Amino acid sequence: MKNKNTDYHISTKELVKVTASGWLGTAMEFMDFQLYSLAAAIVFNQIFFPEASPAMGLIMAMGTYGAGYVARLVGAYIFGRMGDKIGRKNVLVVTIMMMGIATTLIGVLPTYQQVGILAPILLIVLRIIQGLGAGAEISGAGVMVAEFAKPSKRGLVGSFVCLGTSSGTLLANLVWTIILTVQTEQQLLAWGWRIPFFLSLLTMITAIIIRLHIKESPVMEEKKKLLIEERENAVHSGSNLSKNKANVAKTKNGKKNFFVALGLRFGQAGNSGLLQTYMAGYIVTILALEKTIATNANIISSLISFITIPVVGYIGDKIGRKKMYMILSIAMAIFAIPMMMMIDSGNPVIITIALILGLNIGVQGMFALENVVLAELFGSKHRMTLMALAKEIAGCIATGFGPIIAAALVAAFTNSWIPLAIMIIVFSLSAFISAYASADTTGRNLNELEDAA
């Protein structure tokens, strides 16, 4: 069943505000989580788990990282449903406040030496709060922008939200690189590690100001009448056309598209967890190289992705997002072994080149498509809920636990890079198979209640 009122005329000013809001929210989410992931890989094993061996400390630090992804799953369900029921805008204000406040408070936590076991417990609590807010943040921002953009330019416009990933990653790595460069090891462990977490407050304030001055999604506005009818039907236990229409979104192609979305997200998120999170610890702990190699590679990669992401979004609009997804995912699977051989060389320049290529193909490039594709797969009735759940279930498994599994496998296989290459191949093939099995949703009318055929 299609909604007849599909021709929305959105002013350029409003579209810019919505896109800026989505970009800032995504930037903050990725800055927060990248700040945390880098801290977990570089210093948290010494600050919060000092009594463990270096390898075990890294695994435990990655475990606190994974705890946030479990919380993201809960947040996806709670705030995704709220976004579909009461609107995207108000939910996005709440989620960004939770993320910003929790991240800032991490910077004032006591250390293990000061309060013992209470320190890692408080860290996990704040990580959970941070995750609850982030669970529906990027999905909500992606849905919001996709529902405002014109179908013919949805990929390009939606990619600007994905640029938030590059912006957040760039800022986080830039901050950590400066701190690691100018501070001694003693200063870093004493107080320097706290500085990056205070920056989240400024981003949060800016994003909230913008979000309070944007309009609700036009698709959401059209859906409000249907939601009112549903509530009336529930009160009177009636069975009419409106109720039947509401059920269409739950039945038609729902299971298939949800599993497709899981597979697409699993591939991209898995690569992200290994390359952006675990690899920093691998380079420092296993290869015994400088801490700044990984952060420098992430900075350069983020700068390059300001070209990669909109180009991928634009090409996806032209040749179809399904085809573009398949090209990127198979390219990453092929590159996995050469990339790990380059990283294992120990040469900082070669390592940097390998990470830049891997990040732009298998992480940022695929993410440029992901937000729009997932929004197009689902009907307007449950779009934010299903998109958020698909992203966070796959993210919880792939990104939340991927680095932990990687750390354990590398330790089990005497510091070999082969398990990492195999994991990257598995993640990338997951995205390829899911894209192959999906419908090409490029340019789909997002006012349709049912899922894509």
PDB file of C-alpha atoms in Angstrom, residues 40 125 137 173 453:
ATOM      1  CA  ALA A  40      40.796   0.968  25.443  1.00  0.00           C
ATOM      2  CA  VAL A 125      28.207   1.818  33.655  1.00  0.00           C
ATOM      3  CA  GLU A 137      21.410   7.777  17.005  1.00  0.00           C
ATOM      4  CA  ASN A 173      42.503  10.324  16.278  1.00  0.00           C
ATOM      5  CA  ALA A 453       9.894  -6.224  -2.538  1.00  0.00           C
TER       6      ALA A 453
END
